Short mmCIF file of N, CA, C and O in Angstrom, two decimals:
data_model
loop_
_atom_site.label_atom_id
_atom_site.label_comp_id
_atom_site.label_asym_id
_atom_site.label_seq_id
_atom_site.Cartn_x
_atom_site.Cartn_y
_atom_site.Cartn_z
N UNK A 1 -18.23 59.93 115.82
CA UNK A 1 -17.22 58.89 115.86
C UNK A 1 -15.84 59.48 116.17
O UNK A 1 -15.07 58.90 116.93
N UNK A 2 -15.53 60.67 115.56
CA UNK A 2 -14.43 61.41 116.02
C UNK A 2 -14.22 61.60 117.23
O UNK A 2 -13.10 61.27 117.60
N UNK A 3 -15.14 62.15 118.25
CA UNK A 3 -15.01 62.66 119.32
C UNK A 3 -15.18 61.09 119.95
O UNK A 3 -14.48 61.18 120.96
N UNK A 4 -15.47 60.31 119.94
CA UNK A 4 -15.34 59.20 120.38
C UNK A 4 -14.15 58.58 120.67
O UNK A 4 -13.83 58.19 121.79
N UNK A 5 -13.21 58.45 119.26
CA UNK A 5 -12.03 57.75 118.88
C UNK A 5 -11.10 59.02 119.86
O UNK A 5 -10.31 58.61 120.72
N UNK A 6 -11.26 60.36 119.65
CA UNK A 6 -10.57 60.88 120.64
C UNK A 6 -10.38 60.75 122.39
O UNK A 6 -9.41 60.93 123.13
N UNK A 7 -11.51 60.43 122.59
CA UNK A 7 -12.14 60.65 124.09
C UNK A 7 -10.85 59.04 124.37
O UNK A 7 -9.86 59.15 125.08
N UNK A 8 -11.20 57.86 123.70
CA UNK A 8 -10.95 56.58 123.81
C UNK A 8 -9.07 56.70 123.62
O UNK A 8 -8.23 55.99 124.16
N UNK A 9 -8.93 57.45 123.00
CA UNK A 9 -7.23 57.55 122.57
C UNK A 9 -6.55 58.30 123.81
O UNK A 9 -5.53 57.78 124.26
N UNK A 10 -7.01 59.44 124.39
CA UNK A 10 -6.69 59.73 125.47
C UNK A 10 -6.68 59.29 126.15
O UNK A 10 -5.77 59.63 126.91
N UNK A 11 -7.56 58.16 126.66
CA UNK A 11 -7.79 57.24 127.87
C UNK A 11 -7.00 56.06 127.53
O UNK A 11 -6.59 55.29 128.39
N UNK A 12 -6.82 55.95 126.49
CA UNK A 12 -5.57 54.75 126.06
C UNK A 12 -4.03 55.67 126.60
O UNK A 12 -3.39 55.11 127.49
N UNK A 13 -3.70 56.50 126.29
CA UNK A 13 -2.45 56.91 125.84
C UNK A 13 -2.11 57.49 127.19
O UNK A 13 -0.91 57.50 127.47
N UNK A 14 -3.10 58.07 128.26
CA UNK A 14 -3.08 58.31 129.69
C UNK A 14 -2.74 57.09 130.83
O UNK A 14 -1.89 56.93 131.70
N UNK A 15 -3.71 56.45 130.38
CA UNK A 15 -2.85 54.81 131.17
C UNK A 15 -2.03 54.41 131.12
O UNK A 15 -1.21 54.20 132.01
N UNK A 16 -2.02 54.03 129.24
CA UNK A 16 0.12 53.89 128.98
C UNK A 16 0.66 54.00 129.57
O UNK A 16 1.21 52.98 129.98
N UNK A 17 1.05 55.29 130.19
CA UNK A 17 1.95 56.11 130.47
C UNK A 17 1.94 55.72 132.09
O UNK A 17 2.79 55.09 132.72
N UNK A 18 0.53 56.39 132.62
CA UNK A 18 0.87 56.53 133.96
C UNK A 18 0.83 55.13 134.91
O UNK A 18 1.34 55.25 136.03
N UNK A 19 0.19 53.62 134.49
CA UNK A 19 0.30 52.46 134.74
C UNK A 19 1.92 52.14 134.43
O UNK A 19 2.33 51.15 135.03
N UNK A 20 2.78 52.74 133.71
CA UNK A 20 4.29 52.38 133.98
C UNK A 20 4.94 53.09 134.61
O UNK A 20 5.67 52.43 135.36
N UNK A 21 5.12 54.60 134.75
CA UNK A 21 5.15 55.65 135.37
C UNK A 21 5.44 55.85 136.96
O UNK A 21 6.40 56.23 137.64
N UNK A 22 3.97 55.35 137.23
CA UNK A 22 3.12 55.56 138.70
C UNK A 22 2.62 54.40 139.33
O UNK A 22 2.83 54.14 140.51
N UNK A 23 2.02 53.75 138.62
CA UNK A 23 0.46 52.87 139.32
C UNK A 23 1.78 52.11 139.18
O UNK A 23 2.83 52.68 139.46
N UNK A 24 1.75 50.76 138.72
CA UNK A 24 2.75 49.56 138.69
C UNK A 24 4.14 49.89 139.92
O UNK A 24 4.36 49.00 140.73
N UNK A 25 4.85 50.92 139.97
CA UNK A 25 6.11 51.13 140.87
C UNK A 25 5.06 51.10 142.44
O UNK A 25 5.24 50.25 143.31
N UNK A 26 4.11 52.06 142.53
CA UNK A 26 3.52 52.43 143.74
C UNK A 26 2.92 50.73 144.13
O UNK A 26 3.45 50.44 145.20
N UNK A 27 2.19 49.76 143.74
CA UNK A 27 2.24 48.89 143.66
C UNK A 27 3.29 47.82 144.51
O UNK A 27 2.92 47.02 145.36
N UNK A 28 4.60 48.03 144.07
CA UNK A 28 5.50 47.19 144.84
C UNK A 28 5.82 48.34 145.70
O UNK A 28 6.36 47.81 146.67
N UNK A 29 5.80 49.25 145.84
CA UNK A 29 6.30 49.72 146.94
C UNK A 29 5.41 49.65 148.28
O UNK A 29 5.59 49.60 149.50
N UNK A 30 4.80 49.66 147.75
CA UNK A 30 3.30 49.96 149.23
C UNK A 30 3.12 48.52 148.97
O UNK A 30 2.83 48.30 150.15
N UNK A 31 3.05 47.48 148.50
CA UNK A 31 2.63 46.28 148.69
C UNK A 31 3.58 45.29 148.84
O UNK A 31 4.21 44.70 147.96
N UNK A 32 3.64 45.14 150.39
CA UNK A 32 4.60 44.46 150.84
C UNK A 32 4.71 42.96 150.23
O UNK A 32 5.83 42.47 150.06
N UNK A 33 3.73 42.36 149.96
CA UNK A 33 3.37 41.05 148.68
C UNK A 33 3.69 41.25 147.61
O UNK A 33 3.18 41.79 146.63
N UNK A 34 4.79 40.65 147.90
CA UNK A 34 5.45 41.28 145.63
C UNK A 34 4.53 40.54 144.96
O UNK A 34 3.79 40.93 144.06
N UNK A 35 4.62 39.28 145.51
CA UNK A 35 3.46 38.41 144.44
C UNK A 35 2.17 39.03 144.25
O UNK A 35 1.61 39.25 143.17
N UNK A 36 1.78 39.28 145.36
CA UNK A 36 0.15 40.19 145.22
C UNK A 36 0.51 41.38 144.87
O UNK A 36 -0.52 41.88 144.42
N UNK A 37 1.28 42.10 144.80
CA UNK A 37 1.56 43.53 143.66
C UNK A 37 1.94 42.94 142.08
O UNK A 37 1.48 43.55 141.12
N UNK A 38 2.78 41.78 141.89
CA UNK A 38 3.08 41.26 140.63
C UNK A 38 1.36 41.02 140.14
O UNK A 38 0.79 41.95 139.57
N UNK A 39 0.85 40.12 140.32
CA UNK A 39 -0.63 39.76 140.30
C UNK A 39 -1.44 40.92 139.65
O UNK A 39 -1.84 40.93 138.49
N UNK A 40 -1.65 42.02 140.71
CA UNK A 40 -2.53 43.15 140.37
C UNK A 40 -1.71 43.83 139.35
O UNK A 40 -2.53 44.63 138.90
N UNK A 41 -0.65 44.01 138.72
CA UNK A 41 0.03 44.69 137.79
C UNK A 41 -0.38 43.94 136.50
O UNK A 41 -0.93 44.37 135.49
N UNK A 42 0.04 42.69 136.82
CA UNK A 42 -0.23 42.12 135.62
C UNK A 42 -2.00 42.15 135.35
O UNK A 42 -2.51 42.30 134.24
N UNK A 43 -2.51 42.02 136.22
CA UNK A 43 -4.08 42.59 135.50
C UNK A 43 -4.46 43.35 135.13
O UNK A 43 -5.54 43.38 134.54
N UNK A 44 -3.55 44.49 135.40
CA UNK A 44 -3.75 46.08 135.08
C UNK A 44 -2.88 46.31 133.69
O UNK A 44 -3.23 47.17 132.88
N UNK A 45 -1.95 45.64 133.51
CA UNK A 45 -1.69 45.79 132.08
C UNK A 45 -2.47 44.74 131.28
O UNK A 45 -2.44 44.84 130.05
N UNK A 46 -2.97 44.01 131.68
CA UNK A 46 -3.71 42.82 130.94
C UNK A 46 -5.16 43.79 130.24
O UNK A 46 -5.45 43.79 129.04
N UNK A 47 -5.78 44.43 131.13
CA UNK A 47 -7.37 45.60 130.46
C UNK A 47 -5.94 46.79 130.16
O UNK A 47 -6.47 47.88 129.94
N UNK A 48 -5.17 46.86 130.11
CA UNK A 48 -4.45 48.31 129.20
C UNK A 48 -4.29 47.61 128.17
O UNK A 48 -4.52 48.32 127.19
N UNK A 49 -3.96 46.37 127.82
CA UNK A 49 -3.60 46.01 126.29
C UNK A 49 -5.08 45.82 125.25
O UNK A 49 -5.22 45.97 124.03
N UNK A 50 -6.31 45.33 126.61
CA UNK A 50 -7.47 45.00 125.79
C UNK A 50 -8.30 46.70 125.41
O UNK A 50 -9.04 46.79 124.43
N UNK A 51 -8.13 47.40 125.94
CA UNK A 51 -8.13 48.83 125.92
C UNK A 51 -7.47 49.39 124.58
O UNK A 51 -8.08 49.96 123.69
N UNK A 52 -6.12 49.12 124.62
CA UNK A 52 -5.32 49.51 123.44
C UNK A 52 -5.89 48.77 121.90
O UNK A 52 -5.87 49.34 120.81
N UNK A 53 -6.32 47.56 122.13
CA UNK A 53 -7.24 47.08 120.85
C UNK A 53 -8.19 47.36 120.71
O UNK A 53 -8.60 47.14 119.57
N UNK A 54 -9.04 47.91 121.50
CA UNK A 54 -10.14 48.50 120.95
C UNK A 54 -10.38 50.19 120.68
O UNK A 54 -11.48 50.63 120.35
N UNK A 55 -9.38 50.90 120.83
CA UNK A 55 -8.92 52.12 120.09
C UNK A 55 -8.19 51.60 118.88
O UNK A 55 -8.27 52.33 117.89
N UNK A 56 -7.60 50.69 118.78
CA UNK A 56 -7.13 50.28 117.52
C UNK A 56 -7.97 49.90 116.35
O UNK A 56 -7.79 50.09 115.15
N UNK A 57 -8.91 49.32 116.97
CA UNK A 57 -9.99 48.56 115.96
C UNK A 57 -10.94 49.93 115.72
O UNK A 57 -11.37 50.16 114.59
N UNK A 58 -11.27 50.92 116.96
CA UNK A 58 -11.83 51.67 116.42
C UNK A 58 -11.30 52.88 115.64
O UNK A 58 -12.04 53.86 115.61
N UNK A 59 -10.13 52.94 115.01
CA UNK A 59 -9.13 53.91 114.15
C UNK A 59 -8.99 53.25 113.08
O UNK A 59 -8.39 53.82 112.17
N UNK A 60 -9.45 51.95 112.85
CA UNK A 60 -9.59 51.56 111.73
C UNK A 60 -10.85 51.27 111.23
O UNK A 60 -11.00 50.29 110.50
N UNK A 61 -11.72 51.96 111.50
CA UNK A 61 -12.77 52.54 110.82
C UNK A 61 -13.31 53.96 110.88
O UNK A 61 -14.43 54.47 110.84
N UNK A 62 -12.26 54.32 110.98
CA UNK A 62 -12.15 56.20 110.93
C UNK A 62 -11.33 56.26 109.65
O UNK A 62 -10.29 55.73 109.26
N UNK A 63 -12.56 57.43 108.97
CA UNK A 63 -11.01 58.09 107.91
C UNK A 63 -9.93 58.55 108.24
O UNK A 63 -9.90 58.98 109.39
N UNK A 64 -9.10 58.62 107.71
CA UNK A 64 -7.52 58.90 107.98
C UNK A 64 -6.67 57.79 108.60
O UNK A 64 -5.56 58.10 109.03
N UNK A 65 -7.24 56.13 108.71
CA UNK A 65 -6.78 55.25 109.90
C UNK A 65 -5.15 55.14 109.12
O UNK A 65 -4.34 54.52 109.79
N UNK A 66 -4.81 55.51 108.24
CA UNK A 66 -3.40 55.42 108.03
C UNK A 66 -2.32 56.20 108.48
O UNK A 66 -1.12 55.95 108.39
N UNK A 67 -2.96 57.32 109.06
CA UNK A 67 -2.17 57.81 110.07
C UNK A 67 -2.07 57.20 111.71
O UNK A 67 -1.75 57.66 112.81
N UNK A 68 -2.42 56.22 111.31
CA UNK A 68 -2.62 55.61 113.31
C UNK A 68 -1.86 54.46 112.90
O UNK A 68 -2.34 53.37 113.22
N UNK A 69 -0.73 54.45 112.23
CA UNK A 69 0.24 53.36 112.52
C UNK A 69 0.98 53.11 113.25
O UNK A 69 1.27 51.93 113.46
N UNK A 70 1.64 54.26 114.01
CA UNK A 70 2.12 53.67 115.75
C UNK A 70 1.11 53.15 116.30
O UNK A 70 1.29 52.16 117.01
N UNK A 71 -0.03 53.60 116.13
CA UNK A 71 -1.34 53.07 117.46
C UNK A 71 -1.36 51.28 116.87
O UNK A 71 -1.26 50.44 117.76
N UNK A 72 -1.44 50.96 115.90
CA UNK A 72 -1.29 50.29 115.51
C UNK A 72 -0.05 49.19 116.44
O UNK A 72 -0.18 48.53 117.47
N UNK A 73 0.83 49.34 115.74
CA UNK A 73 1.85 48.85 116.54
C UNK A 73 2.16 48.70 118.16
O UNK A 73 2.64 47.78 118.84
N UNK A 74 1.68 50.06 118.48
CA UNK A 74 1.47 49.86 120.12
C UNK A 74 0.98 48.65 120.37
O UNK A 74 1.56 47.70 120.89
N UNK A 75 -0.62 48.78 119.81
CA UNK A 75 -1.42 47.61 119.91
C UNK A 75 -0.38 46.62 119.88
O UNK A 75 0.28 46.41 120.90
N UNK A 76 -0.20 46.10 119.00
CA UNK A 76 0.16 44.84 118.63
C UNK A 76 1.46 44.41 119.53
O UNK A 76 1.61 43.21 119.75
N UNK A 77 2.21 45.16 119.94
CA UNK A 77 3.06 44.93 120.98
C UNK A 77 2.41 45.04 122.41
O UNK A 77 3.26 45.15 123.29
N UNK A 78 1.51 45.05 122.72
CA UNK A 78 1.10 45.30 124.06
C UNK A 78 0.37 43.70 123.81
O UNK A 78 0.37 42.94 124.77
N UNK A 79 -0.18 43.30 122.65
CA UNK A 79 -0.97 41.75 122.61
C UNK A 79 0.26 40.80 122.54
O UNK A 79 0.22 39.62 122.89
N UNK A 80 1.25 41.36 122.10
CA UNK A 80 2.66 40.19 122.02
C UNK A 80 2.57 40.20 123.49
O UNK A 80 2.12 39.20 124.04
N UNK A 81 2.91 41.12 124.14
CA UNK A 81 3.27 41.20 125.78
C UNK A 81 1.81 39.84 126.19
O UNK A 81 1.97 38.71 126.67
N UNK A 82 0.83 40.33 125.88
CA UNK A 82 -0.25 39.69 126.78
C UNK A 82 -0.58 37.98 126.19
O UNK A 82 -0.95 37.20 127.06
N UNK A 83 -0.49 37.58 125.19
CA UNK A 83 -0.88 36.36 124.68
C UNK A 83 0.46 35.47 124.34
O UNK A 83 0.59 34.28 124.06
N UNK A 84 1.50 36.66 124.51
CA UNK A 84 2.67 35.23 124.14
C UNK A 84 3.85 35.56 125.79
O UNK A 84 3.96 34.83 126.77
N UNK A 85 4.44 36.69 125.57
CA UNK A 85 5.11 37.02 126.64
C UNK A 85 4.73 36.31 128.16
O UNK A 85 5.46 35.56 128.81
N UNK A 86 3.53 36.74 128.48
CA UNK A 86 2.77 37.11 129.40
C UNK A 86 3.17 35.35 129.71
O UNK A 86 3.80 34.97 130.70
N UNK A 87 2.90 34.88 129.16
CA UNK A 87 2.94 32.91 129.47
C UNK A 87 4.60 32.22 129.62
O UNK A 87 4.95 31.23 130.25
N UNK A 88 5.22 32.95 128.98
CA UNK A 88 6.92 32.65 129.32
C UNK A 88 6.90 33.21 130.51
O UNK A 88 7.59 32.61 131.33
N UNK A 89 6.30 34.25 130.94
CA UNK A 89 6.86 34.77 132.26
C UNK A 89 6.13 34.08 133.42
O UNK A 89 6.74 33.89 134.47
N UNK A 90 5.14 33.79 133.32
CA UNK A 90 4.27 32.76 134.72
C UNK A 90 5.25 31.69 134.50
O UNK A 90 5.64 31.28 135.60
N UNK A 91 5.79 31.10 133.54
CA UNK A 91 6.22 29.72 133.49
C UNK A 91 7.56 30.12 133.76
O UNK A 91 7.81 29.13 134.45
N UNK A 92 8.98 30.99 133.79
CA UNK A 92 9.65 31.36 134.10
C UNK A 92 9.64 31.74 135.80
O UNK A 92 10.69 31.51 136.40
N UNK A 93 8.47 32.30 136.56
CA UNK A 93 8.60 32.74 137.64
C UNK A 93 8.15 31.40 138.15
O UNK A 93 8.85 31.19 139.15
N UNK A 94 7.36 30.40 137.98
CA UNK A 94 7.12 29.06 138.39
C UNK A 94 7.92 27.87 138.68
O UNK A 94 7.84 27.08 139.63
N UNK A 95 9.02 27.91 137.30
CA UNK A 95 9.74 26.89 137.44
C UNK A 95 11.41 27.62 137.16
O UNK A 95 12.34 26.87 136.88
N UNK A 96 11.56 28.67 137.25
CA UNK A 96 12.84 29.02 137.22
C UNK A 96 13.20 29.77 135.70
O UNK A 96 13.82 30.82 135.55
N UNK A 97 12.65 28.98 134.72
CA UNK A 97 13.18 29.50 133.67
C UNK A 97 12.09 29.06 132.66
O UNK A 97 11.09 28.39 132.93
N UNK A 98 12.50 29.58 131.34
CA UNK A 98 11.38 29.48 130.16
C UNK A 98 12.23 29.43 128.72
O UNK A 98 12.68 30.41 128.12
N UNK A 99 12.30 28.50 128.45
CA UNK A 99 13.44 28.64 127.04
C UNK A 99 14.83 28.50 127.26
O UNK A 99 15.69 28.43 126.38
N UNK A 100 15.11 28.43 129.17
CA UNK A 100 16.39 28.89 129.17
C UNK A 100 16.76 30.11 129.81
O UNK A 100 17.86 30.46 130.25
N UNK A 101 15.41 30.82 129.79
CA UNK A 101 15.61 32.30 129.89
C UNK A 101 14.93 32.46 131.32
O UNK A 101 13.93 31.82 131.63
N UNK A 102 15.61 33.42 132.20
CA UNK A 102 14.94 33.79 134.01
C UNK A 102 13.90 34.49 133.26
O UNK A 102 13.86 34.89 132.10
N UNK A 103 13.00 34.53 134.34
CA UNK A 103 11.77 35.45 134.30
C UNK A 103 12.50 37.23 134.28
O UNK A 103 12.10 38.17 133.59
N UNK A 104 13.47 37.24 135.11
CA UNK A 104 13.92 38.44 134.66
C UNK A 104 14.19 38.69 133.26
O UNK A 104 13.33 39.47 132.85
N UNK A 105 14.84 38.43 132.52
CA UNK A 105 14.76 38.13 131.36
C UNK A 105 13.45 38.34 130.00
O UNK A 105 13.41 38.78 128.85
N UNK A 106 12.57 37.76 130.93
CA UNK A 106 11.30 37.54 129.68
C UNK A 106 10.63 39.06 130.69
O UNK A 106 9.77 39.69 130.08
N UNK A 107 10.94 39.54 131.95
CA UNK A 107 9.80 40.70 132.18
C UNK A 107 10.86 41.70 131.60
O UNK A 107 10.28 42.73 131.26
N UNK A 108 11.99 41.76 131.41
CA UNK A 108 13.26 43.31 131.05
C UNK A 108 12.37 42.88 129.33
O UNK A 108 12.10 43.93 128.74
N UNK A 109 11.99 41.78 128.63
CA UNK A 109 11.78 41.85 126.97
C UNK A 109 10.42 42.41 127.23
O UNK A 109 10.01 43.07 126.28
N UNK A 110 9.63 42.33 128.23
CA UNK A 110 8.24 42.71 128.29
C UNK A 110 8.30 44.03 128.82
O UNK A 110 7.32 44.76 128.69
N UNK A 111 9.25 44.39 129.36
CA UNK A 111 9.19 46.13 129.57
C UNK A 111 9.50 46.89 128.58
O UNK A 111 9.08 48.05 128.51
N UNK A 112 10.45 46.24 127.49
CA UNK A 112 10.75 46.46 126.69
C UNK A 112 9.97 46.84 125.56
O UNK A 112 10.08 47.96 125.06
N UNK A 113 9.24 46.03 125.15
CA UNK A 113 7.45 46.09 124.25
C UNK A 113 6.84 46.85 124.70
O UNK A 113 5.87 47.05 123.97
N UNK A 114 6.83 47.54 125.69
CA UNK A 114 5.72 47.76 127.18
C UNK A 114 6.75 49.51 126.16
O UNK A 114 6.20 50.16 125.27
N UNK A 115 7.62 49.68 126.48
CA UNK A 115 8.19 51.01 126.63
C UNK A 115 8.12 51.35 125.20
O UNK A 115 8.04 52.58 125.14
N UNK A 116 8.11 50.87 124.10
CA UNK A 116 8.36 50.92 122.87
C UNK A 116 6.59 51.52 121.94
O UNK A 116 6.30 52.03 120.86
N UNK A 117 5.98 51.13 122.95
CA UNK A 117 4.23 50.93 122.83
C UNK A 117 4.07 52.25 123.13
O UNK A 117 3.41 53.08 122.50
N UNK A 118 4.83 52.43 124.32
CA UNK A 118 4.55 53.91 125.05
C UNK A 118 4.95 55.36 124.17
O UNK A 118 4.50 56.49 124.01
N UNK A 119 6.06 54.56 123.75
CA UNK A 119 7.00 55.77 122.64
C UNK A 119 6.25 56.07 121.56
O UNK A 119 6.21 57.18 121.03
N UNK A 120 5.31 54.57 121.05
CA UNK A 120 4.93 54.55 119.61
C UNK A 120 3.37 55.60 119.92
O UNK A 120 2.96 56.36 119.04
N UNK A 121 2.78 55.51 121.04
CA UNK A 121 1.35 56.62 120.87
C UNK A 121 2.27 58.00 121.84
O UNK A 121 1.32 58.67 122.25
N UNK A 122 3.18 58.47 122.21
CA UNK A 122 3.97 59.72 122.16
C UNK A 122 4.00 60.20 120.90
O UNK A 122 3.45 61.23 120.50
N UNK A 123 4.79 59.26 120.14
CA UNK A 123 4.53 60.23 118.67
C UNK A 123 3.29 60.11 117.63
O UNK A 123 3.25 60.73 116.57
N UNK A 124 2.35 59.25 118.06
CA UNK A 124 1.13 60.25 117.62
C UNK A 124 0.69 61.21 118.51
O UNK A 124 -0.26 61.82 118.02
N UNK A 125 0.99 61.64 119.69
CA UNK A 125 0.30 62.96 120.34
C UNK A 125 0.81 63.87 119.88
O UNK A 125 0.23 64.89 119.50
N UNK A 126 2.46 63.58 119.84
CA UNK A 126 3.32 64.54 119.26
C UNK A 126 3.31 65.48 118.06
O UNK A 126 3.48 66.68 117.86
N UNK A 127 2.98 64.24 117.25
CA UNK A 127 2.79 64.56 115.54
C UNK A 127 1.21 64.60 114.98
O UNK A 127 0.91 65.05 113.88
N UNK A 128 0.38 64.11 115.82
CA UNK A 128 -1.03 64.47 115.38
C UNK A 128 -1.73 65.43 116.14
O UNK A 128 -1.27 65.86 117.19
N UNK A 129 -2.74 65.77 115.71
CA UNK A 129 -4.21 66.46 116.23
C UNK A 129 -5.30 65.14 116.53
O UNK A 129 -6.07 65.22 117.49
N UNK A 130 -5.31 64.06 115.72
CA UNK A 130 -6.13 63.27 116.29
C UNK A 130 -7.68 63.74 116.04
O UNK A 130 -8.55 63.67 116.90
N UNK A 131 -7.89 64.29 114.57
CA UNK A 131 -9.05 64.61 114.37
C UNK A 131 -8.93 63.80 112.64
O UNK A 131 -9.90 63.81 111.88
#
């Protein structure tokens, strides 16, 4: 189960990173369809957040899961992004606004969660072994 939860945390904490990084920018740049680069981004963080819950769920049935409280939190900010965010911003880029608020607006609060997620499994690589 260890070597499992490891194998799965790396592959969580590698995407993180390089889907904001790399993949997502290369995306609009080479894809002259912002909408069809917006589209494929957002699906690609949509399996990184369902990814991030299931290293979550599986650290909480590992001993020691009280040390995986950033992972924790990552999680849970990457599901804010996907089940609540994620719907202000289609409805913001659709009709102009969402609450009041531009879609710019609701994607700078969703990069925001997005970057904070990223920080929060940095310092478990940082500060753990992950065994």
């Amino acid at each position: 189960m260890t070597k499992l939860f490891r194998v799965a945390f790396v592959l969580f904490a590698g995407s993180l990173w390089s889907l904001a990084l790399w993949v997502a920018p290369t995306l609009f740049f080479e894809q002259p369809d912002r909408h069809l680069a917006g589209v494929l981004a957002g699906r690609l963080f949509s399996l990184e957040t369902y990814l991030g819950l299931g290293v979550a769920l599986l650290a909480l049935v590992r001993p020691g899961r009280g040390r995986m409280l950033w992972l924790y939190t990552a999680a849970a900010l990457l599901a804010v992004n996907e089940f609540v965010l994620k719907h202000f911003m289609e409805r913001a880029h659709g009709h102009g606004s969402a609450w009041g608020l531009s879609f710019g607006v609701w994607h700078g609060l969703s990069a925001a969660l997005y970057g904070l997620a990223a920080l929060g499994v940095l310092l478990i690589v940082w500060n753990e072994n992950l065994r």
